Every structure is written in structure tokens, then in C-alpha cells.
mmCIF file of C-alpha atoms in Angstrom:
data_model
loop_
_atom_site.group_PDB
_atom_site.id
_atom_site.type_symbol
_atom_site.label_atom_id
_atom_site.label_comp_id
_atom_site.label_asym_id
_atom_site.label_seq_id
_atom_site.Cartn_x
_atom_site.Cartn_y
_atom_site.Cartn_z
ATOM 1 C CA MET K 58 36.834 4.188 -6.097
ATOM 2 C CA ALA K 59 34.537 5.722 -8.726
ATOM 3 C CA GLY K 60 35.357 9.261 -9.796
ATOM 4 C CA ILE K 61 33.109 12.288 -9.924
ATOM 5 C CA SER K 62 32.434 11.867 -13.645
ATOM 6 C CA TYR K 63 31.131 8.319 -13.064
ATOM 7 C CA TRP K 64 28.575 9.463 -10.469
ATOM 8 C CA ARG K 65 27.596 12.452 -12.602
ATOM 9 C CA ASP K 66 26.925 10.249 -15.639
ATOM 10 C CA LEU K 67 25.025 7.734 -13.481
ATOM 11 C CA TRP K 68 22.841 10.500 -12.059
ATOM 12 C CA ILE K 69 22.099 11.868 -15.554
ATOM 13 C CA ARG K 70 21.010 8.390 -16.704
ATOM 14 C CA TYR K 71 18.708 8.099 -13.699
ATOM 15 C CA LEU K 72 17.124 11.475 -14.434
ATOM 16 C CA LYS K 73 16.512 10.547 -18.064
ATOM 17 C CA MET K 74 14.909 7.280 -17.001
ATOM 18 C CA PHE K 75 12.513 8.806 -14.457
ATOM 19 C CA ASN K 76 11.270 11.644 -16.627
ATOM 20 C CA GLN K 77 9.097 9.286 -18.649
ATOM 21 C CA ILE K 78 6.248 6.790 -18.477
ATOM 22 C CA PHE K 79 6.960 3.084 -18.969
ATOM 23 C CA HIS K 80 4.243 1.115 -20.734
ATOM 24 C CA ALA K 81 5.468 -2.299 -19.645
ATOM 25 C CA ASP K 82 5.580 -4.849 -16.868
ATOM 26 C CA CYS K 83 6.970 -2.995 -13.829
ATOM 27 C CA LEU K 84 9.344 -5.909 -13.175
ATOM 28 C CA SER K 85 11.264 -4.963 -16.327
ATOM 29 C CA VAL K 86 12.011 -1.592 -14.700
ATOM 30 C CA LEU K 87 12.341 -2.553 -11.038
ATOM 31 C CA ARG K 88 14.764 -5.443 -11.414
ATOM 32 C CA PRO K 89 17.429 -3.576 -13.465
ATOM 33 C CA LEU K 90 17.273 -0.674 -11.007
ATOM 34 C CA HIS K 91 17.761 -3.075 -8.123
ATOM 35 C CA ASP K 92 20.662 -4.891 -9.771
ATOM 36 C CA LYS K 93 22.620 -1.786 -10.773
ATOM 37 C CA PRO K 94 26.090 -1.472 -9.166
ATOM 38 C CA HIS K 95 26.223 0.813 -6.111
ATOM 39 C CA ARG K 96 22.421 0.824 -6.052
ATOM 40 C CA ARG K 97 20.791 2.276 -2.928
ATOM 41 C CA PRO K 98 17.070 2.515 -2.032
ATOM 42 C CA PHE K 99 15.953 5.832 -3.511
ATOM 43 C CA ILE K 100 12.147 5.853 -3.943
ATOM 44 C CA ASP K 101 10.015 7.933 -1.563
ATOM 45 C CA LEU K 102 6.529 6.647 -2.365
ATOM 46 C CA ILE K 103 4.971 3.908 -4.471
ATOM 47 C CA TYR K 104 1.276 3.501 -5.279
ATOM 48 C CA ILE K 105 0.249 0.408 -7.231
ATOM 49 C CA ASP K 106 -3.092 -0.557 -8.717
ATOM 50 C CA PRO K 107 -2.301 -4.084 -9.917
ATOM 51 C CA PRO K 108 -4.640 -6.713 -11.380
ATOM 52 C CA PHE K 109 -7.094 -8.093 -8.802
ATOM 53 C CA ASN K 110 -7.228 -11.722 -10.034
ATOM 54 C CA SER K 111 -10.779 -11.031 -11.174
ATOM 55 C CA GLY K 112 -10.772 -13.715 -13.888
ATOM 56 C CA ALA K 113 -11.795 -11.214 -16.545
ATOM 57 C CA ASP K 114 -10.328 -9.582 -19.645
ATOM 58 C CA TYR K 115 -10.450 -5.785 -19.798
ATOM 59 C CA GLN K 116 -10.835 -3.532 -22.809
ATOM 60 C CA TYR K 117 -10.080 0.104 -23.501
ATOM 61 C CA GLN K 118 -11.701 1.911 -26.421
ATOM 62 C CA GLY K 119 -12.836 -1.387 -27.909
ATOM 63 C CA LYS K 120 -9.438 -3.098 -27.710
ATOM 64 C CA LYS K 121 -8.104 -5.621 -25.200
ATOM 65 C CA ALA K 122 -6.071 -3.767 -22.577
ATOM 66 C CA PHE K 123 -4.953 -6.651 -20.349
ATOM 67 C CA SER K 124 -6.000 -10.057 -19.103
ATOM 68 C CA ASP K 125 -6.626 -10.688 -15.424
ATOM 69 C CA GLN K 126 -6.910 -14.466 -15.830
ATOM 70 C CA TRP K 127 -4.159 -16.510 -14.200
ATOM 71 C CA ALA K 128 -5.353 -20.129 -14.076
ATOM 72 C CA ARG K 129 -3.315 -21.133 -17.164
ATOM 73 C CA GLU K 130 -0.163 -19.210 -16.248
ATOM 74 C CA ASP K 131 2.920 -21.280 -15.398
ATOM 75 C CA TYR K 132 4.284 -19.852 -12.142
ATOM 76 C CA THR K 133 7.023 -22.412 -11.434
ATOM 77 C CA ARG K 134 9.868 -20.449 -13.037
ATOM 78 C CA GLU K 135 8.920 -17.253 -11.219
ATOM 79 C CA LEU K 136 8.589 -19.163 -7.953
ATOM 80 C CA ALA K 137 12.126 -20.503 -8.427
ATOM 81 C CA ARG K 138 13.418 -16.923 -8.790
ATOM 82 C CA ILE K 139 11.694 -15.956 -5.535
ATOM 83 C CA GLN K 140 13.413 -18.869 -3.801
ATOM 84 C CA LYS K 141 16.775 -17.287 -4.654
ATOM 85 C CA ILE K 142 15.961 -13.732 -3.548
ATOM 86 C CA HIS K 143 13.639 -14.245 -0.552
ATOM 87 C CA PRO K 144 13.487 -17.774 0.972
ATOM 88 C CA VAL K 145 10.800 -16.858 3.551
ATOM 89 C CA LEU K 146 8.482 -15.550 0.853
ATOM 90 C CA TYR K 147 9.166 -18.673 -1.166
ATOM 91 C CA ASN K 148 8.411 -20.962 1.788
ATOM 92 C CA TYR K 149 5.014 -19.326 2.313
ATOM 93 C CA LEU K 150 4.045 -19.657 -1.346
ATOM 94 C CA ALA K 151 5.422 -23.158 -1.815
ATOM 95 C CA ALA K 152 3.722 -24.427 1.335
ATOM 96 C CA ASN K 153 0.336 -23.280 0.030
ATOM 97 C CA GLN K 154 0.483 -24.910 -3.406
ATOM 98 C CA SER K 155 -1.870 -27.666 -2.252
ATOM 99 C CA PHE K 156 -4.297 -25.105 -0.830
ATOM 100 C CA PHE K 157 -4.394 -22.314 -3.417
ATOM 101 C CA PRO K 158 -6.013 -22.901 -6.829
ATOM 102 C CA ALA K 159 -3.567 -22.673 -9.716
ATOM 103 C CA GLY K 160 -4.818 -19.197 -10.634
ATOM 104 C CA HIS K 161 -4.270 -17.924 -7.082
ATOM 105 C CA MET K 162 -0.745 -19.349 -7.025
ATOM 106 C CA ALA K 163 0.178 -17.765 -10.353
ATOM 107 C CA TYR K 164 -1.267 -14.401 -9.292
ATOM 108 C CA LEU K 165 0.365 -14.337 -5.847
ATOM 109 C CA THR K 166 3.719 -15.495 -7.215
ATOM 110 C CA MET K 167 3.597 -12.725 -9.813
ATOM 111 C CA MET K 168 2.773 -10.148 -7.130
ATOM 112 C CA ALA K 169 5.334 -11.442 -4.637
ATOM 113 C CA HIS K 170 8.147 -11.154 -7.189
ATOM 114 C CA ARG K 171 7.331 -7.511 -7.911
ATOM 115 C CA LEU K 172 6.607 -6.557 -4.299
ATOM 116 C CA TYR K 173 10.069 -7.820 -3.345
ATOM 117 C CA TYR K 174 11.733 -5.248 -5.623
ATOM 118 C CA ILE K 175 9.285 -2.524 -4.590
ATOM 119 C CA HIS K 176 10.252 -3.028 -0.948
ATOM 120 C CA ALA K 177 13.961 -3.188 -1.756
ATOM 121 C CA LEU K 178 13.931 0.109 -3.689
ATOM 122 C CA LEU K 179 11.967 2.112 -1.110
ATOM 123 C CA LYS K 180 13.952 4.489 1.089
ATOM 124 C CA SER K 181 13.747 4.061 4.856
ATOM 125 C CA SER K 182 11.431 7.071 4.906
ATOM 126 C CA GLY K 183 9.334 5.685 2.050
ATOM 127 C CA SER K 184 5.899 4.090 1.994
ATOM 128 C CA LEU K 185 3.764 1.833 -0.181
ATOM 129 C CA TYR K 186 0.058 2.057 -1.019
ATOM 130 C CA LEU K 187 -1.373 -1.104 -2.613
ATOM 131 C CA HIS K 188 -4.873 -0.966 -4.092
ATOM 132 C CA CYS K 189 -6.954 -4.153 -4.307
ATOM 133 C CA ASP K 190 -10.431 -5.482 -3.579
ATOM 134 C CA SER K 191 -11.746 -8.137 -1.216
ATOM 135 C CA SER K 192 -10.884 -11.019 -3.572
ATOM 136 C CA MET K 193 -7.122 -11.024 -2.889
ATOM 137 C CA SER K 194 -6.283 -8.183 -0.505
ATOM 138 C CA HIS K 195 -6.106 -10.498 2.538
ATOM 139 C CA TYR K 196 -3.550 -12.725 0.768
ATOM 140 C CA LEU K 197 -1.543 -9.733 -0.450
ATOM 141 C CA LYS K 198 -1.416 -8.412 3.111
ATOM 142 C CA ILE K 199 0.366 -11.609 4.180
ATOM 143 C CA LEU K 200 2.967 -11.088 1.444
ATOM 144 C CA LEU K 201 3.460 -7.498 2.599
ATOM 145 C CA ASP K 202 3.695 -8.563 6.254
ATOM 146 C CA ILE K 203 6.528 -10.917 5.265
ATOM 147 C CA LEU K 204 8.360 -8.277 3.235
ATOM 148 C CA PHE K 205 7.791 -5.143 5.329
ATOM 149 C CA GLY K 206 7.208 -6.694 8.739
ATOM 150 C CA GLU K 207 3.812 -6.899 10.389
ATOM 151 C CA LYS K 208 4.550 -3.927 12.658
ATOM 152 C CA ASN K 209 5.161 -1.675 9.655
ATOM 153 C CA PHE K 210 1.548 -1.975 8.504
ATOM 154 C CA GLN K 211 -0.065 1.450 8.946
ATOM 155 C CA ASN K 212 -3.629 1.376 7.633
ATOM 156 C CA GLU K 213 -6.192 -0.425 5.569
ATOM 157 C CA ILE K 214 -7.889 2.462 3.787
ATOM 158 C CA ILE K 215 -11.431 1.676 2.663
ATOM 159 C CA TRP K 216 -12.823 3.797 -0.146
ATOM 160 C CA GLN K 217 -16.263 3.672 -1.736
ATOM 161 C CA ARG K 218 -15.796 3.151 -5.452
ATOM 162 C CA THR K 219 -19.463 3.043 -6.511
ATOM 163 C CA SER K 220 -22.777 4.363 -5.267
ATOM 164 C CA SER K 221 -24.735 2.140 -2.909
ATOM 165 C CA HIS K 222 -26.618 -0.702 -4.589
ATOM 166 C CA ASN K 223 -27.841 -4.243 -3.985
ATOM 167 C CA ASP K 224 -26.398 -7.350 -5.588
ATOM 168 C CA PRO K 225 -28.414 -10.574 -5.983
ATOM 169 C CA CYS K 226 -28.397 -12.631 -2.768
ATOM 170 C CA ARG K 227 -25.728 -10.528 -1.053
ATOM 171 C CA PHE K 228 -24.910 -7.028 0.135
ATOM 172 C CA GLY K 229 -23.612 -4.716 -2.558
ATOM 173 C CA ARG K 230 -19.870 -4.708 -3.234
ATOM 174 C CA ILE K 231 -19.073 -1.015 -3.263
ATOM 175 C CA THR K 232 -15.627 -0.678 -1.656
ATOM 176 C CA ASP K 233 -11.967 -1.379 -2.383
ATOM 177 C CA SER K 234 -9.004 -1.493 -0.008
ATOM 178 C CA ILE K 235 -5.679 0.335 -0.052
ATOM 179 C CA LEU K 236 -2.994 -1.276 2.121
ATOM 180 C CA PHE K 237 -0.564 1.299 3.499
ATOM 181 C CA TYR K 238 2.904 0.157 4.683
ATOM 182 C CA ALA K 239 5.934 2.097 5.860
ATOM 183 C CA LYS K 240 9.479 0.932 5.208
ATOM 184 C CA ASP K 241 10.440 2.260 8.664
ATOM 185 C CA PRO K 242 7.682 4.036 10.656
ATOM 186 C CA ALA K 243 10.271 5.861 12.763
ATOM 187 C CA GLN K 244 11.663 7.537 9.628
ATOM 188 C CA MET K 245 8.530 7.631 7.465
ATOM 189 C CA TYR K 246 7.579 10.994 5.985
ATOM 190 C CA PHE K 247 3.840 11.523 6.367
ATOM 191 C CA ASN K 248 2.346 14.729 5.022
ATOM 192 C CA ARG K 249 -0.819 15.457 7.009
ATOM 193 C CA GLN K 250 -3.728 16.750 4.961
ATOM 194 C CA TYR K 251 -5.984 19.504 6.256
ATOM 195 C CA GLN K 252 -8.971 21.369 4.862
ATOM 196 C CA GLU K 253 -11.425 23.927 6.170
ATOM 197 C CA TYR K 254 -14.526 22.678 7.960
ATOM 198 C CA ASP K 255 -17.808 23.130 6.136
ATOM 199 C CA GLU K 256 -19.844 25.955 7.684
ATOM 200 C CA LYS K 257 -22.876 23.682 8.071
ATOM 201 C CA TYR K 258 -20.732 21.206 10.024
ATOM 202 C CA LEU K 259 -19.425 23.972 12.289
ATOM 203 C CA ASN K 260 -22.903 25.308 12.971
ATOM 204 C CA LYS K 261 -24.209 21.836 13.779
ATOM 205 C CA PHE K 262 -21.447 20.599 16.088
ATOM 206 C CA TYR K 263 -19.366 23.592 17.224
ATOM 207 C CA ARG K 264 -22.279 25.476 18.735
ATOM 208 C CA HIS K 265 -20.447 26.738 21.840
ATOM 209 C CA GLU K 266 -18.016 29.616 22.029
ATOM 210 C CA ASP K 267 -15.757 31.256 24.609
ATOM 211 C CA GLU K 268 -12.833 33.661 24.577
ATOM 212 C CA LYS K 269 -10.664 31.046 22.806
ATOM 213 C CA GLY K 270 -13.140 30.356 20.021
ATOM 214 C CA ARG K 271 -15.768 27.789 19.084
ATOM 215 C CA TYR K 272 -15.861 24.316 20.601
ATOM 216 C CA ARG K 273 -18.043 21.220 20.851
ATOM 217 C CA LEU K 274 -19.126 19.027 23.755
ATOM 218 C CA SER K 275 -18.106 15.405 23.337
ATOM 219 C CA ASP K 276 -17.875 12.063 25.105
ATOM 220 C CA LEU K 277 -14.433 11.548 26.671
ATOM 221 C CA THR K 278 -14.802 7.834 27.405
ATOM 222 C CA GLY K 279 -11.654 5.863 26.585
ATOM 223 C CA PRO K 280 -12.228 3.993 23.305
ATOM 224 C CA GLY K 281 -10.189 0.997 24.458
ATOM 225 C CA VAL K 282 -8.571 0.354 21.082
ATOM 226 C CA ASN K 283 -5.456 2.492 20.575
ATOM 227 C CA THR K 284 -2.516 1.413 22.701
ATOM 228 C CA GLN K 285 -0.013 3.782 21.088
ATOM 229 C CA ASP K 286 -1.412 7.093 22.332
ATOM 230 C CA GLU K 287 0.023 8.693 25.432
ATOM 231 C CA ALA K 288 -1.795 9.028 28.736
ATOM 232 C CA TRP K 289 -3.401 12.372 29.516
ATOM 233 C CA ARG K 290 -3.690 13.509 33.154
ATOM 234 C CA GLY K 291 -3.194 9.956 34.353
ATOM 235 C CA TYR K 292 -5.693 8.345 31.983
ATOM 236 C CA HIS K 293 -4.897 6.252 28.940
ATOM 237 C CA PRO K 294 -7.309 5.959 25.964
ATOM 238 C CA ALA K 295 -6.840 2.184 25.927
ATOM 239 C CA ASP K 296 -8.435 1.919 29.383
ATOM 240 C CA ARG K 297 -11.923 1.078 28.236
ATOM 241 C CA GLY K 298 -14.703 2.698 30.248
ATOM 242 C CA ARG K 299 -12.533 5.326 31.939
ATOM 243 C CA SER K 300 -12.845 8.967 31.050
ATOM 244 C CA TRP K 301 -9.832 11.104 30.172
#
């Protein structure tokens, strides 16, 4: 059994590692942390903004920052590593080799390998936010469903990244997606965010007032979509067309 000095030294090494920024492939950090002796999941929250498989090279201040082209990447060695650590993930990827273009396979294999370690290092109360666009987010969601479990998917958060505009022969692409997963929803820590209402909003909608304060009149028809909410006075919001 390890002594107190061992755990103290291990904790000091961890602290030194985390108080810095790594300019490298995240796999080079995640895998050693996962493979350390006596390792336990310890990360509360992970947000990743990975490449999108856009097929482009990106520059920063006139210099090449990174390449998001995957068609020429050899994914077979990485796929073999996934076979050893997560057979179900491997089976999904291997079964789609005849369907996915080579660039898609290389990209998804790269992502699957790293997402495996991300999931493994998250605490039970932890959560993951994965940022992508419409090009690959639907495929990445399948990988995350395999790793986290479909029921642990919490939200697809849509955010507008540019002002509204028109593209030739199609509607403008102005949004990205952030996929939000919980390691264990029953234990997940979720910090609710609140802010004060704008006075113009209050004056427009909360026009009524009684001894308890201001209020608004609203439609109480059941939306018919959320099955998780509890019934109120005998009515459930999932009962479409019935008022609460």
C-alpha cells in the first residue's frame, strides 16, 4: 500500500501539470493521465473546439496554424488502437469504411480516439461540451452516444456565429452546434445562470401586477414534447392539447 509521501508527491506533480497550457495534440496529455497507476476520473468539465473536417488550412498572423485536411491521413494504426480500448467504437468505425470517404474516416478515427480518453477522465459529476458545425456534428454525436450513452445526451446548443447573410443557391450558414453530454446526469453538477430582465422586456410582457408583484398572462396549453417534467394538478405537459 502506497504511503502518504507517495500520494503527496503524486498530487504535487498533478498540480504542476495543470497550472500550465499545453501547445500540443491533446492525446499526448490525455493518454498518459489515463494510464497512470491508481488513476481515477478527476476532471469536472471539458470544452473542446476541435477541427471540423473543413478541408482547409488555417493561418494565424500570416503563418500556417493547422491543417484541417484529412483525406491523405493514414488512419489504420489509430483504428487498431481503438480496437484494443473500445471494441464497440471500433466496430462502428470499421463497419463504415466502405461508406465514409477516406477523409471522413481519418477525421472520425482521430476524434474517436481522443473522445475515448476524454470520457474516461471525466468524473461522474462531469460534463462535456463539443463544438462543431453541420459538416460533422451528426457523426460526432454517434461517437458520443456510443461512449457516453444516448440517454446522457443533454442538449444540442445552437449559437449564431455570424450575422445573417445569404449564400449562393442556399440559405446562409450562420450557426454552429455545441453537443452537451453528462457523464452521469444523476450526479452532474449544473450551475444555472441567471441575469436581470431588461426593463423594456418587463414593460412589454409583465404588464400586470398584484400584491405578489408583476406577472404576465400566457398560454398554458401542454406543449406535448417534454416527458420528463412532473404533472401539475393532474395535468402533464406531455399531454398535447390539454391545459395545465
